[in-house]
Amino acid sequence: DCSSRDMRVPANAKSSITRVIAVVSGKGGVGKSSVTSLLASAYTRRGRRAAILDADITGPSIPKIFGLTEQARGDGSMIFPVATRTGIPVMSVNLLLEDVNAPVVWRGPVIAGTVKQFWTDVLWEEIDCMFIDMPPGTGDVPLTVFQSIPVDGIVVVTSPQELAGMIVQKAVN
């Protein structure tokens, strides 16, 4: 019985993440990354520790929003996120690429595995709330996130166009 099987994986053993919020939509270009960035920034301004996991592997925009240009580093056993000027730890595929303009042309399982590694292999340390910037739609990455990571809540982002509303409703369903 697959419905009773818990497929969640623990975060990095040296990390403590209290709450996870996924920011989703059914359609691209509606402002998910902007909303994710604003939520993490507002949370930080209130004196809490926020982090951003950029799960939009083929369209990673979180580093650009925060002006991050340095690459994430690792020590062989874990990866260290890059912090924004206000101290928000961020992990994104663009922080691993030598050329941020190079396309990420990977198959679904590799993309989903990368997102899972961002959860298990990144040293997040003490985080009150992690915001996950999801790719649009209902493909491999959203399925992996919702099956592998203990998501506490979801923020749905849409725009007022009828078409966007219809597509987002499908994703919510």
Short mmCIF file of C-alpha atoms in Angstrom, two decimals, residues 8-149:
data_model
loop_
_atom_site.label_atom_id
_atom_site.label_comp_id
_atom_site.label_asym_id
_atom_site.label_seq_id
_atom_site.Cartn_x
_atom_site.Cartn_y
_atom_site.Cartn_z
CA ARG A 8 10.38 11.65 3.60
CA VAL A 9 14.11 11.97 4.10
CA PRO A 10 15.80 13.78 6.98
CA ALA A 11 17.53 17.09 6.46
CA ASN A 12 21.28 17.29 6.96
CA ALA A 13 22.04 15.86 10.41
CA LYS A 14 23.73 19.11 11.50
CA SER A 15 20.69 21.19 10.53
CA SER A 16 17.53 21.98 12.42
CA ILE A 17 14.64 23.23 10.29
CA THR A 18 11.46 24.00 12.22
CA ARG A 19 9.03 24.80 9.39
CA VAL A 20 8.99 24.38 5.60
CA ILE A 21 6.79 26.44 3.27
CA ALA A 22 6.60 25.62 -0.45
CA VAL A 23 5.84 28.49 -2.84
CA VAL A 24 4.04 27.05 -5.87
CA SER A 25 2.03 27.85 -8.97
CA GLY A 26 0.82 25.95 -11.97
CA LYS A 27 2.26 28.47 -14.40
CA GLY A 28 5.62 30.17 -14.85
CA GLY A 29 6.15 33.90 -14.75
CA VAL A 30 3.63 34.72 -12.04
CA GLY A 31 6.13 35.85 -9.39
CA LYS A 32 6.92 32.76 -7.30
CA SER A 33 10.57 33.68 -6.88
CA SER A 34 9.72 37.26 -5.97
CA VAL A 35 7.16 36.10 -3.40
CA THR A 36 9.62 33.56 -1.99
CA SER A 37 12.31 36.24 -1.64
CA LEU A 38 9.94 38.72 -0.05
CA LEU A 39 8.62 36.14 2.43
CA ALA A 40 12.14 35.13 3.52
CA SER A 41 13.19 38.78 3.81
CA ALA A 42 10.12 39.70 5.88
CA TYR A 43 10.66 36.69 8.12
CA THR A 44 14.30 37.71 8.65
CA ARG A 45 13.32 41.31 9.44
CA ARG A 46 11.19 39.95 12.27
CA GLY A 47 14.28 38.45 13.86
CA ARG A 48 13.74 34.89 12.72
CA ARG A 49 16.09 32.67 10.71
CA ALA A 50 14.81 32.05 7.17
CA ALA A 51 16.41 30.07 4.36
CA ILE A 52 15.60 29.54 0.68
CA LEU A 53 15.92 26.27 -1.19
CA ASP A 54 15.64 27.11 -4.91
CA ALA A 55 13.98 23.99 -6.32
CA ASP A 56 13.43 25.60 -9.73
CA ILE A 57 16.49 23.86 -11.20
CA THR A 58 15.92 24.82 -14.84
CA GLY A 59 14.89 28.41 -14.03
CA PRO A 60 16.81 29.38 -10.89
CA SER A 61 16.33 33.08 -10.21
CA ILE A 62 16.78 33.39 -6.44
CA PRO A 63 20.54 34.13 -6.61
CA LYS A 64 19.93 36.91 -9.16
CA ILE A 65 17.19 38.47 -7.01
CA PHE A 66 19.61 38.73 -4.07
CA GLY A 67 22.64 39.66 -6.17
CA LEU A 68 24.54 36.49 -5.21
CA THR A 69 27.55 35.83 -7.42
CA GLU A 70 29.83 33.60 -5.34
CA GLN A 71 29.68 29.85 -5.74
CA ALA A 72 28.51 27.48 -3.03
CA ARG A 73 31.29 25.37 -1.59
CA GLY A 74 31.49 21.97 0.01
CA ASP A 75 33.88 19.92 2.09
CA GLY A 76 33.20 16.48 0.62
CA SER A 77 30.53 15.59 3.15
CA MET A 78 28.20 18.58 2.88
CA ILE A 79 27.47 21.73 0.88
CA PHE A 80 27.47 25.21 2.42
CA PRO A 81 24.76 27.59 1.22
CA VAL A 82 25.56 31.14 0.17
CA ALA A 83 24.19 33.86 2.46
CA THR A 84 22.51 37.03 1.25
CA ARG A 85 23.62 40.41 2.61
CA THR A 86 20.92 40.07 5.26
CA GLY A 87 22.06 36.59 6.25
CA ILE A 88 19.50 34.40 4.47
CA PRO A 89 21.15 31.10 3.48
CA VAL A 90 20.35 30.17 -0.15
CA MET A 91 20.99 27.02 -2.15
CA SER A 92 20.40 27.07 -5.88
CA VAL A 93 21.84 25.23 -8.85
CA ASN A 94 23.10 28.60 -10.14
CA LEU A 95 25.38 28.73 -7.10
CA LEU A 96 27.03 25.52 -8.35
CA LEU A 97 27.45 26.36 -12.04
CA GLU A 98 30.59 28.00 -13.41
CA ASP A 99 28.49 29.82 -16.02
CA VAL A 100 25.13 31.00 -14.63
CA ASN A 101 23.86 31.41 -18.21
CA ALA A 102 24.50 27.75 -19.08
CA PRO A 103 21.25 25.84 -19.45
CA VAL A 104 20.53 22.96 -17.11
CA VAL A 105 19.49 20.18 -19.49
CA TRP A 106 18.90 17.25 -17.18
CA ARG A 107 16.26 14.55 -17.10
CA GLY A 108 13.57 14.59 -14.42
CA PRO A 109 15.14 12.05 -12.04
CA VAL A 110 18.46 13.95 -11.98
CA ILE A 111 16.67 17.25 -11.32
CA ALA A 112 14.56 15.67 -8.58
CA GLY A 113 17.67 14.08 -7.04
CA THR A 114 19.41 17.46 -6.99
CA VAL A 115 16.51 19.03 -5.10
CA LYS A 116 16.57 16.17 -2.60
CA GLN A 117 20.34 16.69 -2.15
CA PHE A 118 19.72 20.37 -1.44
CA TRP A 119 17.63 19.13 1.52
CA THR A 120 19.91 16.30 2.72
CA ASP A 121 23.43 17.49 1.87
CA VAL A 122 23.31 21.24 2.60
CA LEU A 123 24.32 22.50 6.04
CA TRP A 124 21.36 24.74 6.82
CA GLU A 125 22.11 24.97 10.56
CA GLU A 126 19.32 26.49 12.72
CA ILE A 127 16.40 27.60 10.53
CA ASP A 128 13.00 28.74 11.79
CA CYS A 129 11.40 28.63 8.33
CA MET A 130 12.67 27.37 5.01
CA PHE A 131 10.96 28.67 1.90
CA ILE A 132 11.13 26.40 -1.15
CA ASP A 133 10.86 28.18 -4.50
CA MET A 134 9.19 25.52 -6.63
CA PRO A 135 9.21 25.22 -10.41
CA PRO A 136 5.87 25.75 -12.13
CA GLY A 137 3.56 22.82 -12.69
CA THR A 138 3.13 19.38 -11.22
CA GLY A 139 6.17 17.49 -12.56
CA ASP A 140 9.01 15.55 -10.97
CA VAL A 141 10.27 18.29 -8.66
CA PRO A 142 6.97 19.14 -6.93
CA LEU A 143 6.25 15.42 -6.51
CA THR A 144 9.73 14.84 -5.06
CA VAL A 145 9.43 17.80 -2.68
CA PHE A 146 6.00 16.81 -1.38
CA GLN A 147 7.03 13.15 -0.98
CA SER A 148 10.53 13.70 0.43
CA ILE A 149 10.44 16.90 2.49
#
